[in-house]
Short mmCIF file of C-alpha atoms and ligand atoms in Angstrom, two decimals:
data_model
loop_
_atom_site.label_atom_id
_atom_site.label_comp_id
_atom_site.label_asym_id
_atom_site.label_seq_id
_atom_site.Cartn_x
_atom_site.Cartn_y
_atom_site.Cartn_z
CA MET A 206 -61.91 102.52 -30.95
CA LYS A 207 -65.28 103.54 -32.26
CA LYS A 208 -63.67 106.26 -34.34
CA THR A 209 -61.18 103.84 -35.82
CA HIS A 210 -63.95 101.53 -36.89
CA ALA A 211 -66.03 104.32 -38.28
CA PHE A 212 -63.25 105.61 -40.49
CA ALA A 213 -61.92 102.21 -41.44
CA GLY A 214 -65.37 101.13 -42.49
CA LEU A 215 -65.22 103.66 -45.27
CA VAL A 216 -62.13 102.11 -46.69
CA LEU A 217 -62.62 98.45 -45.98
CA SER A 218 -65.66 96.35 -45.94
CA THR A 219 -66.74 96.12 -42.31
CA THR A 220 -66.95 92.36 -42.52
CA LEU A 221 -63.17 92.29 -42.83
CA LEU A 222 -62.66 93.76 -39.40
CA GLY A 223 -62.11 90.63 -37.40
CA ALA A 224 -59.66 92.30 -35.05
CA GLY A 225 -59.20 95.66 -33.44
CA LEU A 226 -56.59 98.13 -34.62
CA THR A 227 -55.49 101.29 -32.94
CA ASN A 228 -53.40 104.24 -34.09
CA THR A 229 -54.24 103.44 -37.64
CA PHE A 230 -52.66 106.53 -39.18
CA ALA A 231 -49.16 106.21 -37.84
CA ALA A 232 -46.53 105.57 -40.44
CA ASP A 233 -42.79 105.55 -40.41
CA GLU A 234 -42.47 105.43 -36.67
CA SER A 235 -39.15 105.88 -34.94
CA LEU A 236 -37.99 105.94 -31.35
CA ARG A 237 -37.91 109.69 -31.75
CA SER A 238 -41.46 110.18 -32.98
CA LEU A 239 -42.76 107.92 -30.23
CA ALA A 240 -40.64 109.68 -27.59
CA ASP A 241 -42.03 113.02 -28.78
CA LYS A 242 -45.54 111.72 -28.28
CA ASN A 243 -44.68 110.55 -24.79
CA GLY A 244 -43.09 113.89 -23.93
CA ILE A 245 -39.65 112.45 -23.23
CA TYR A 246 -36.20 112.79 -24.72
CA ILE A 247 -34.47 109.78 -26.18
CA GLY A 248 -30.93 110.08 -27.41
CA ALA A 249 -27.50 108.76 -28.09
CA ILE A 250 -24.09 110.36 -28.03
CA LEU A 251 -22.42 111.47 -31.19
CA ASN A 252 -19.34 109.27 -31.07
CA SER A 253 -15.99 111.00 -31.38
CA GLN A 254 -15.43 109.41 -34.80
CA TRP A 255 -18.43 111.35 -36.14
CA PHE A 256 -16.62 114.65 -35.66
CA ASN A 257 -13.92 113.82 -38.17
CA GLY A 258 -16.15 112.05 -40.66
CA GLY A 259 -14.96 108.60 -39.64
CA LEU A 260 -18.35 106.90 -39.63
CA PRO A 261 -20.50 105.42 -42.40
CA GLY A 262 -23.31 107.60 -43.72
CA ASN A 263 -26.09 105.46 -42.29
CA TYR A 264 -24.80 106.18 -38.77
CA GLU A 265 -25.92 109.79 -39.04
CA GLN A 266 -29.12 108.81 -40.84
CA ILE A 267 -30.04 106.52 -37.97
CA HIS A 268 -28.98 109.02 -35.36
CA LYS A 269 -31.12 111.86 -36.59
CA LYS A 270 -34.09 109.69 -37.39
CA GLN A 271 -34.20 107.92 -34.03
CA PHE A 272 -33.15 110.51 -31.46
CA ASN A 273 -34.31 113.91 -30.25
CA ILE A 274 -31.45 114.73 -27.87
CA VAL A 275 -27.70 114.60 -28.39
CA VAL A 276 -24.51 114.84 -26.36
CA ALA A 277 -20.87 114.75 -27.47
CA GLU A 278 -18.84 111.72 -26.40
CA ASN A 279 -15.74 113.80 -25.64
CA GLU A 280 -15.89 117.12 -27.48
CA MET A 281 -17.29 119.41 -24.79
CA LYS A 282 -15.03 118.14 -22.01
CA PHE A 283 -12.43 120.34 -20.34
CA ASP A 284 -9.43 119.02 -22.28
CA ALA A 285 -11.28 119.41 -25.58
CA THR A 286 -12.59 122.93 -24.97
CA GLU A 287 -9.61 124.49 -23.16
CA PRO A 288 -6.56 122.49 -24.22
CA GLN A 289 -4.27 125.37 -23.29
CA GLU A 290 -4.87 127.83 -20.52
CA GLY A 291 -7.25 130.55 -21.70
CA ARG A 292 -7.33 129.22 -25.29
CA PHE A 293 -10.71 127.82 -26.07
CA ASN A 294 -11.59 125.50 -28.90
CA TYR A 295 -15.27 125.26 -29.76
CA ASN A 296 -15.01 123.82 -33.28
CA ASN A 297 -16.27 120.32 -32.60
CA GLY A 298 -18.89 121.43 -30.12
CA ASP A 299 -20.16 124.01 -32.61
CA LYS A 300 -20.36 121.31 -35.24
CA MET A 301 -22.61 119.23 -33.00
CA VAL A 302 -24.77 122.21 -32.01
CA LYS A 303 -25.31 123.00 -35.69
CA TYR A 304 -26.23 119.39 -36.42
CA ALA A 305 -28.69 119.44 -33.50
CA GLN A 306 -30.26 122.69 -34.67
CA GLN A 307 -30.61 121.45 -38.23
CA ASN A 308 -32.31 118.32 -36.99
CA GLY A 309 -34.41 119.79 -34.20
CA MET A 310 -32.59 118.07 -31.36
CA ARG A 311 -31.97 119.15 -27.80
CA VAL A 312 -28.31 119.49 -26.76
CA ARG A 313 -26.78 118.21 -23.49
CA GLY A 314 -23.49 119.67 -22.42
CA HIS A 315 -21.02 117.26 -20.85
CA ALA A 316 -19.10 118.04 -18.60
CA LEU A 317 -17.78 121.10 -16.75
CA ALA A 318 -16.18 120.08 -13.45
CA TRP A 319 -14.79 116.54 -13.63
CA HIS A 320 -11.56 114.99 -12.38
CA SER A 321 -10.99 113.14 -15.64
CA GLN A 322 -10.03 114.46 -19.09
CA VAL A 323 -8.57 117.57 -17.53
CA PRO A 324 -5.64 119.00 -19.55
CA GLY A 325 -2.15 118.71 -18.09
CA TRP A 326 -1.76 122.45 -17.48
CA VAL A 327 -4.45 122.44 -14.80
CA ASN A 328 -2.27 120.15 -12.69
CA ASN A 329 0.42 122.83 -12.62
CA TYR A 330 -1.80 124.62 -10.10
CA LYS A 331 -2.49 121.52 -8.05
CA ASN A 332 -2.33 122.99 -4.59
CA ASP A 333 -3.07 126.61 -5.37
CA LYS A 334 -6.65 127.05 -4.19
CA GLN A 335 -7.15 130.64 -5.38
CA LYS A 336 -5.72 129.89 -8.81
CA LEU A 337 -7.78 126.71 -9.23
CA LEU A 338 -10.95 128.59 -8.31
CA LYS A 339 -10.11 131.14 -11.01
CA VAL A 340 -9.34 128.41 -13.55
CA LEU A 341 -12.63 126.62 -12.96
CA LYS A 342 -14.69 129.80 -12.91
CA ASN A 343 -13.07 131.11 -16.07
CA HIS A 344 -13.62 127.79 -17.83
CA ILE A 345 -17.29 127.72 -16.90
CA GLN A 346 -17.86 131.34 -17.85
CA ASN A 347 -16.33 130.91 -21.28
CA VAL A 348 -17.73 127.52 -22.21
CA VAL A 349 -21.24 128.04 -20.84
CA GLY A 350 -21.23 131.59 -22.19
CA HIS A 351 -20.25 130.41 -25.66
CA TRP A 352 -23.17 127.95 -25.87
CA LYS A 353 -25.63 129.99 -23.85
CA GLY A 354 -29.15 129.38 -25.12
CA LYS A 355 -27.91 126.54 -27.33
CA VAL A 356 -26.99 123.94 -24.76
CA ALA A 357 -30.21 123.24 -22.87
CA GLU A 358 -28.66 121.35 -19.95
CA TRP A 359 -25.22 120.84 -18.46
CA ASP A 360 -23.50 118.19 -16.43
CA VAL A 361 -22.01 120.79 -14.15
CA VAL A 362 -20.28 118.29 -11.91
CA ASN A 363 -19.41 114.77 -12.98
CA GLU A 364 -18.38 111.81 -10.79
CA ALA A 365 -17.40 113.75 -7.66
CA ILE A 366 -18.30 110.88 -5.34
CA SER A 367 -15.88 108.09 -4.53
CA ASN A 368 -16.72 104.71 -5.91
CA ASN A 369 -15.57 102.67 -2.98
CA GLU A 370 -17.22 104.22 0.00
CA PRO A 371 -19.84 106.90 0.28
CA GLN A 372 -17.72 110.02 0.51
CA TRP A 373 -16.31 112.60 -1.89
CA ARG A 374 -13.74 111.53 -4.45
CA THR A 375 -10.75 112.99 -2.66
CA GLY A 376 -8.22 112.27 -5.42
CA SER A 377 -9.75 114.76 -7.84
CA VAL A 378 -7.64 117.78 -8.74
CA TRP A 379 -10.59 120.04 -7.89
CA TYR A 380 -11.29 118.41 -4.56
CA GLN A 381 -7.65 118.35 -3.53
CA GLY A 382 -6.97 121.92 -4.45
CA ILE A 383 -10.28 123.57 -3.58
CA GLY A 384 -12.23 121.23 -1.30
CA PRO A 385 -15.85 120.13 -1.73
CA GLU A 386 -16.98 123.71 -2.22
CA PHE A 387 -15.82 123.47 -5.85
CA ILE A 388 -19.11 121.70 -6.42
CA ASP A 389 -21.40 124.36 -4.98
CA SER A 390 -19.36 127.04 -6.74
CA ALA A 391 -19.58 125.32 -10.12
CA PHE A 392 -23.38 125.24 -9.93
CA VAL A 393 -23.61 128.88 -8.89
CA TRP A 394 -21.23 130.07 -11.64
CA THR A 395 -22.98 128.06 -14.33
CA HIS A 396 -26.38 129.37 -13.31
CA ALA A 397 -25.12 132.93 -13.30
CA VAL A 398 -23.96 132.59 -16.93
CA ASP A 399 -27.00 130.75 -18.29
CA PRO A 400 -29.97 130.97 -15.94
CA ASP A 401 -32.18 129.05 -18.38
CA ALA A 402 -30.01 125.96 -18.58
CA GLU A 403 -30.92 122.88 -16.56
CA LEU A 404 -28.06 121.95 -14.29
CA CYS A 405 -27.26 118.35 -13.35
CA TYR A 406 -25.01 116.44 -11.03
CA ASN A 407 -23.97 113.32 -13.00
CA ASP A 408 -22.48 110.06 -11.70
CA TYR A 409 -22.40 106.27 -12.06
CA ASN A 410 -23.40 103.35 -9.80
CA LEU A 411 -26.50 105.20 -8.70
CA GLU A 412 -28.67 102.13 -9.32
CA GLN A 413 -27.36 100.25 -6.29
CA GLY A 414 -29.85 101.35 -3.65
CA VAL A 415 -30.67 104.57 -1.86
CA ASN A 416 -29.18 103.94 1.55
CA PRO A 417 -26.37 105.59 3.47
CA LYS A 418 -23.90 102.89 2.40
CA ALA A 419 -24.56 103.34 -1.30
CA LYS A 420 -23.46 106.14 -3.59
CA ALA A 421 -27.04 107.21 -4.28
CA GLY A 422 -27.73 107.53 -0.55
CA PHE A 423 -24.71 109.78 -0.08
CA LEU A 424 -25.69 111.83 -3.12
CA LEU A 425 -29.25 112.24 -1.90
CA GLU A 426 -27.99 113.83 1.31
CA GLN A 427 -25.93 116.28 -0.74
CA VAL A 428 -28.87 117.12 -2.99
CA LYS A 429 -30.97 117.85 0.10
CA ARG A 430 -28.27 120.18 1.35
CA TRP A 431 -27.88 121.91 -2.05
CA VAL A 432 -31.61 122.44 -2.33
CA ALA A 433 -31.88 123.71 1.25
CA ASN A 434 -29.03 126.16 0.59
CA GLY A 435 -30.40 127.45 -2.69
CA ILE A 436 -27.65 125.92 -4.86
CA PRO A 437 -29.12 125.82 -8.39
CA ILE A 438 -29.33 122.09 -9.11
CA HIS A 439 -32.21 120.83 -11.23
CA CYS A 440 -31.34 117.28 -12.09
CA VAL A 441 -29.36 114.20 -11.23
CA GLY A 442 -27.90 112.35 -14.19
CA SER A 443 -27.56 108.64 -13.65
CA GLN A 444 -24.96 107.38 -16.10
CA THR A 445 -26.27 103.80 -15.74
CA HIS A 446 -23.32 101.95 -17.22
CA VAL A 447 -24.53 98.57 -16.02
CA GLU A 448 -23.94 94.89 -16.67
CA ASP A 449 -26.32 92.12 -17.51
CA THR A 450 -26.94 90.54 -14.11
CA THR A 451 -27.57 87.02 -15.38
CA THR A 452 -24.22 86.56 -17.06
CA ASP A 453 -22.47 88.50 -14.29
CA LYS A 454 -23.83 87.34 -10.95
CA HIS A 455 -21.65 89.82 -9.06
CA PHE A 456 -23.03 92.94 -10.61
CA ILE A 457 -25.42 94.74 -8.34
CA GLY A 458 -27.70 97.41 -9.64
CA SER A 459 -31.31 97.34 -10.69
CA PRO A 460 -33.95 99.48 -12.35
CA ASP A 461 -35.99 99.33 -9.14
CA SER A 462 -33.17 100.91 -7.15
CA LEU A 463 -32.84 103.69 -9.67
CA ARG A 464 -36.58 104.22 -9.56
CA SER A 465 -36.41 104.70 -5.79
CA LEU A 466 -33.79 107.40 -6.32
CA ALA A 467 -36.14 109.12 -8.80
CA LYS A 468 -38.91 109.06 -6.20
CA GLU A 469 -36.65 110.55 -3.51
CA LEU A 470 -35.52 113.29 -5.89
CA ALA A 471 -39.13 114.09 -6.75
CA LYS A 472 -39.67 115.10 -3.11
CA LEU A 473 -36.95 117.70 -3.62
CA ASN A 474 -38.32 118.85 -6.96
CA VAL A 475 -35.19 117.56 -8.71
CA LYS A 476 -35.34 115.50 -11.91
CA LEU A 477 -33.72 112.19 -12.70
CA LYS A 478 -32.22 111.64 -16.14
CA ILE A 479 -30.55 108.54 -17.51
CA THR A 480 -27.58 110.04 -19.27
CA GLU A 481 -25.11 107.36 -20.41
CA LEU A 482 -26.95 104.06 -20.58
CA ASP A 483 -25.30 100.87 -21.71
CA ILE A 484 -26.00 97.32 -20.53
CA GLY A 485 -22.89 95.29 -21.25
CA PHE A 486 -21.91 91.64 -21.10
CA LYS A 487 -18.48 90.54 -19.91
CA SER A 488 -15.91 90.57 -22.67
CA GLY A 489 -15.12 87.14 -24.03
CA ILE A 490 -18.40 85.41 -23.21
CA ASN A 491 -20.63 84.06 -25.92
CA VAL A 492 -23.72 86.23 -26.10
CA SER A 493 -26.78 84.26 -27.22
CA LYS A 494 -30.01 85.39 -28.78
CA SER A 495 -31.83 84.96 -25.49
CA ASP A 496 -29.15 86.99 -23.72
CA LEU A 497 -29.85 89.81 -26.17
CA GLU A 498 -33.58 89.50 -25.60
CA ARG A 499 -33.08 89.66 -21.84
CA GLN A 500 -30.87 92.70 -22.36
CA GLY A 501 -33.78 94.25 -24.24
CA GLN A 502 -36.01 93.70 -21.23
CA THR A 503 -33.52 95.50 -19.01
CA PHE A 504 -33.39 98.41 -21.45
CA ARG A 505 -37.18 98.51 -21.24
CA GLN A 506 -37.20 98.45 -17.43
CA TYR A 507 -34.94 101.49 -17.34
CA LEU A 508 -37.15 103.18 -19.92
CA ASP A 509 -40.18 102.51 -17.73
CA ILE A 510 -38.68 104.78 -15.07
CA ILE A 511 -38.43 107.61 -17.56
CA LEU A 512 -41.95 107.06 -18.86
CA GLU A 513 -43.61 106.52 -15.51
CA GLU A 514 -41.90 108.80 -13.00
CA PRO A 515 -43.18 112.36 -13.39
CA ASN A 516 -39.77 113.88 -12.61
CA ALA A 517 -37.89 111.75 -15.16
CA ASP A 518 -37.63 112.90 -18.77
CA THR A 519 -34.46 111.71 -20.51
CA TYR A 520 -33.16 108.36 -21.76
CA LEU A 521 -29.75 108.73 -23.29
CA ILE A 522 -27.63 105.84 -24.53
CA TRP A 523 -23.83 106.01 -24.53
CA GLY A 524 -23.39 105.07 -28.15
CA VAL A 525 -25.30 103.91 -31.19
CA SER A 526 -23.60 100.74 -32.42
CA ASP A 527 -21.60 98.14 -30.48
CA LYS A 528 -18.86 98.72 -33.02
CA TRP A 529 -18.05 102.16 -31.63
CA SER A 530 -18.49 101.78 -27.91
CA TRP A 531 -16.20 102.69 -25.04
CA LEU A 532 -17.20 99.44 -23.26
CA GLY A 533 -14.22 97.41 -24.52
CA GLY A 534 -12.02 99.43 -22.17
CA LEU A 535 -14.28 98.36 -19.31
CA ASN A 536 -13.98 94.70 -20.21
CA ARG A 537 -17.56 94.65 -21.40
CA GLN A 538 -19.19 94.10 -24.79
CA LYS A 539 -22.41 94.46 -26.78
CA GLY A 540 -24.04 96.99 -24.47
CA LEU A 541 -25.90 99.12 -27.04
CA ILE A 542 -29.05 98.83 -29.14
CA TYR A 543 -27.50 98.48 -32.63
CA ASP A 544 -25.06 95.72 -33.55
CA ASP A 545 -21.68 96.05 -35.26
CA ASN A 546 -23.41 96.42 -38.64
CA LEU A 547 -25.76 99.12 -37.40
CA LYS A 548 -28.67 96.70 -37.39
CA PRO A 549 -31.18 97.15 -34.57
CA LYS A 550 -30.90 94.56 -31.80
CA PRO A 551 -33.74 93.10 -29.72
CA ALA A 552 -33.16 95.98 -27.28
CA PHE A 553 -34.14 98.44 -30.00
CA ASP A 554 -37.40 96.55 -30.52
CA SER A 555 -38.15 96.46 -26.78
CA ILE A 556 -37.74 100.20 -26.55
CA LEU A 557 -39.78 100.86 -29.68
CA VAL A 558 -42.63 98.64 -28.56
CA ARG A 559 -42.67 100.07 -25.05
CA LEU A 560 -42.84 103.61 -26.41
CA GLN A 561 -45.72 102.51 -28.60
CA THR A 562 -47.71 100.73 -25.92
CA TYR A 563 -47.17 103.10 -23.01
CA GLU A 564 -50.32 104.80 -21.86
CA PRO A 565 -49.84 107.53 -19.29
CA PRO A 566 -52.20 107.41 -16.35
CA LYS A 567 -55.05 109.87 -16.79
CA ASP A 568 -54.16 113.45 -15.83
CA SER A 569 -50.47 112.68 -15.60
CA VAL A 570 -48.20 115.50 -16.66
CA LYS A 571 -44.46 115.23 -17.17
CA ALA A 572 -42.84 117.66 -14.78
CA ASP A 573 -42.06 120.50 -17.15
CA SER A 574 -40.29 117.92 -19.31
CA THR A 575 -40.36 119.41 -22.76
CA ALA A 576 -41.19 122.94 -21.71
CA LYS A 577 -37.69 124.27 -22.10
CA ASP A 578 -37.10 123.06 -25.61
CA SER A 579 -39.15 124.58 -28.33
CA THR A 580 -38.06 122.16 -31.05
CA VAL A 581 -39.30 119.15 -29.20
CA LYS A 582 -42.40 120.94 -28.05
CA ASP A 583 -43.12 121.86 -31.63
CA SER A 584 -42.96 118.34 -32.88
CA THR A 585 -45.10 117.13 -29.99
CA ALA A 586 -47.57 119.82 -30.87
CA LYS A 587 -47.56 118.70 -34.46
CA ASP A 588 -48.36 115.18 -33.39
CA SER A 589 -51.22 116.17 -31.19
CA THR A 590 -52.66 118.43 -33.86
CA ALA A 591 -52.51 115.54 -36.27
CA LYS A 592 -54.31 113.32 -33.81
CA ASP A 593 -56.95 115.91 -33.02
CA SER A 594 -57.71 116.69 -36.62
CA THR A 595 -57.94 112.99 -37.26
CA ALA A 596 -60.59 112.71 -34.61
CA LEU A 597 -62.51 115.70 -35.91
CA ASP A 598 -62.12 115.18 -39.58
CA PRO A 599 -62.04 111.54 -40.59
CA GLY A 600 -62.03 112.52 -44.25
CA GLN A 601 -58.54 113.85 -43.97
CA SER A 602 -57.17 110.82 -42.24
CA ILE A 603 -58.65 108.51 -44.81
CA LYS A 604 -56.74 110.42 -47.43
CA GLN A 605 -53.57 109.60 -45.55
CA PHE A 606 -54.64 106.04 -45.10
CA VAL A 607 -55.09 105.30 -48.78
CA SER A 608 -52.13 107.33 -49.95
CA PRO A 609 -50.08 105.02 -52.20
CA SER A 610 -46.81 106.04 -50.59
CA SER A 611 -47.84 105.19 -47.05
CA LEU A 612 -47.67 101.82 -45.47
CA SER A 613 -50.81 100.58 -43.79
CA MET A 614 -52.06 97.38 -42.25
CA HIS A 615 -55.24 95.78 -41.12
CA ILE A 616 -56.24 92.42 -39.79
CA ALA A 617 -59.19 90.43 -41.03
CA GLY A 618 -59.83 87.22 -39.16
CA ARG A 619 -56.42 85.65 -38.85
CA THR A 620 -54.82 87.36 -41.80
CA LEU A 621 -52.71 90.49 -41.70
CA PHE A 622 -53.01 92.64 -44.84
CA VAL A 623 -50.29 95.14 -45.66
CA THR A 624 -50.64 97.79 -48.34
CA GLY A 625 -48.44 100.57 -49.64
CA LEU A 626 -45.31 98.42 -49.84
CA ALA A 627 -42.14 99.96 -51.21
CA SER A 628 -41.03 96.60 -52.58
CA LYS A 629 -42.57 93.21 -53.19
CA ARG A 630 -42.22 91.96 -49.66
CA ALA A 631 -42.31 93.52 -46.23
CA LYS A 632 -40.85 92.15 -43.06
CA VAL A 633 -43.41 91.69 -40.29
CA ASP A 634 -42.49 91.28 -36.63
CA ILE A 635 -44.95 90.66 -33.85
CA PHE A 636 -44.12 91.41 -30.22
CA ASP A 637 -45.96 91.02 -26.96
CA THR A 638 -46.76 94.26 -25.19
CA GLN A 639 -43.51 93.97 -23.22
CA GLY A 640 -41.53 94.07 -26.44
CA ARG A 641 -40.61 90.39 -26.52
CA PRO A 642 -40.48 89.01 -30.07
CA ILE A 643 -43.22 86.46 -30.72
CA PHE A 644 -43.22 85.90 -34.46
CA SER A 645 -41.53 87.12 -37.65
CA ALA A 646 -42.40 86.58 -41.28
CA SER A 647 -42.32 88.18 -44.70
CA THR A 648 -45.50 89.10 -46.49
CA HIS A 649 -46.73 86.96 -49.38
CA ASN A 650 -48.95 88.86 -51.77
CA GLY A 651 -49.27 91.51 -49.07
CA THR A 652 -50.50 89.12 -46.38
CA VAL A 653 -49.24 87.19 -43.40
CA ASP A 654 -51.06 84.25 -41.85
CA LEU A 655 -51.60 84.72 -38.11
CA HIS A 656 -53.29 81.41 -37.30
CA ASN A 657 -50.49 80.21 -35.07
CA ILE A 658 -50.69 83.20 -32.78
CA ALA A 659 -52.71 82.95 -29.58
CA GLU A 660 -55.47 85.45 -28.88
CA GLY A 661 -54.25 88.56 -27.20
CA ILE A 662 -52.90 92.06 -27.58
CA TYR A 663 -49.73 92.46 -29.61
CA VAL A 664 -47.63 95.03 -31.34
CA VAL A 665 -47.07 94.52 -35.05
CA ARG A 666 -44.23 96.16 -36.91
CA VAL A 667 -44.13 96.22 -40.70
CA ARG A 668 -40.92 97.28 -42.41
CA SER A 669 -40.76 98.03 -46.09
CA GLY A 670 -37.86 99.94 -47.58
CA SER A 671 -37.17 102.73 -45.13
CA SER A 672 -40.76 102.85 -43.89
CA ASN A 673 -41.69 101.48 -40.57
CA LEU A 674 -45.25 101.10 -39.33
CA ILE A 675 -45.97 99.95 -35.83
CA GLN A 676 -49.40 99.33 -34.39
CA ARG A 677 -51.05 97.70 -31.48
CA VAL A 678 -53.50 95.00 -32.47
CA THR A 679 -55.92 92.64 -30.81
CA ILE A 680 -55.93 89.18 -32.27
CA LYS A 681 -59.19 87.37 -31.58
C1 LIG B 822 -15.81 108.14 -22.11
C2 LIG B 822 -15.75 108.17 -23.63
O1 LIG B 822 -16.78 107.36 -24.13
C3 LIG B 822 -14.42 107.67 -24.11
O2 LIG B 822 -14.29 107.86 -25.51
C4 LIG B 822 -13.28 108.41 -23.41
O3 LIG B 822 -12.05 107.84 -23.78
C5 LIG B 822 -13.45 108.33 -21.91
O4 LIG B 822 -14.72 108.84 -21.56
N1 LIG B 822 -18.47 108.54 -17.80
C6 LIG B 822 -18.54 109.75 -18.44
C7 LIG B 822 -18.18 109.81 -19.88
O5 LIG B 822 -19.01 110.74 -17.86
O6 LIG B 822 -17.65 111.07 -20.22
C8 LIG B 822 -17.22 108.73 -20.25
O7 LIG B 822 -16.99 108.77 -21.66
C9 LIG B 822 -17.77 107.39 -19.83
C10 LIG B 822 -17.95 107.34 -18.34
#
């Protein structure tokens, strides 16, 4: 705080400083830049339409600006990568890996052993245990081998637990033909091919309590057994396809329950990742503005787990815009953070604000979170260097501050001043520290009147052209 004042005093008359500002040098913030600073991954799938150029250009612009991890909606699944026996097709997956490399993103691989989206030819060997073992092993060796060192983590096994009662999903082609040992084998084979990849068990409905009657309770017992037996499992992926619990009273599932799973997994040195998040409303209902704001709060509560639990590091959303979402098939709607026109929804703001305001407890270290991925580590390093040099060399930061191309803001008394605008007016949004919208206005002559806002700590976002500045402020 003292440093901020000291440097700001050189630019502004000190009498103008009626309110405190922090993080004064940040400009053009995104979910991604804030996630980098917090040492977590935030991502969204690349929808299948992206692979054949079927999406508007701003989709990709948004995707690479906002996210630092990516997964393919369908293109690395069994039926996509081995449509015919022994004939592998890596074209789409390669396209995504290249995109990720060009944009410094981490790649998730999804999914190796799953009962769904398995090509028809596999079923020809339905009850032939030896043949099915060979088929699965060969698939894993080829696919994991092809992307070795490029795919940082794999969903090795997806949805192997029944949804109705806590037991294995017995209808799966792999379970029927091989038995539950297909799971242990898949982990061992994957690890043998790429020992550096993080290996996850991935499933849904894991946010319904950690007790023997719930899926997460059953899974936890399996994870204990895998760990005790030296099966290489490093993470549990919680898909977290959930519903808004106010408009659907029957839906069970809560961030708190998922957090308790994270805490149990921590005891086993296994990570929790949120891998396929969407928070839908029932199809057909009228979704109001306050529904969308409440949805934003739920997005934030799930994000809190990733920020706060030391063994949680990834927050991945199953889609970008509501327009291209698989949720329609589930009789749900509007579960993502951008609307049909690729405009950010209140949920986007909640996430952005939470990433901005989160302060890790002193001495907290994310369990090896970014260690495996040099690209993300690099950008984190860049950020911290920038911060350090700011602290040591105020002269340099002032140069940034007054640069005509960069947006900046300060508060004097009850007036917000914005400089460096790309156009005549900027849009200003003010949120509470939980990400709830409090106030919105456009600047007039570079200012916004804040007299109607109660004293307190807020987050102010200024948008001008494609620039985005977000800062925490104290209004006195
Ligand atoms: C979904 C895709 O989004 C759809 O395009 C496809 O038709 C079916 O699969 N759990 C998973 C994902 O692990 O692979 C699923 O993705 C959604 C549920």
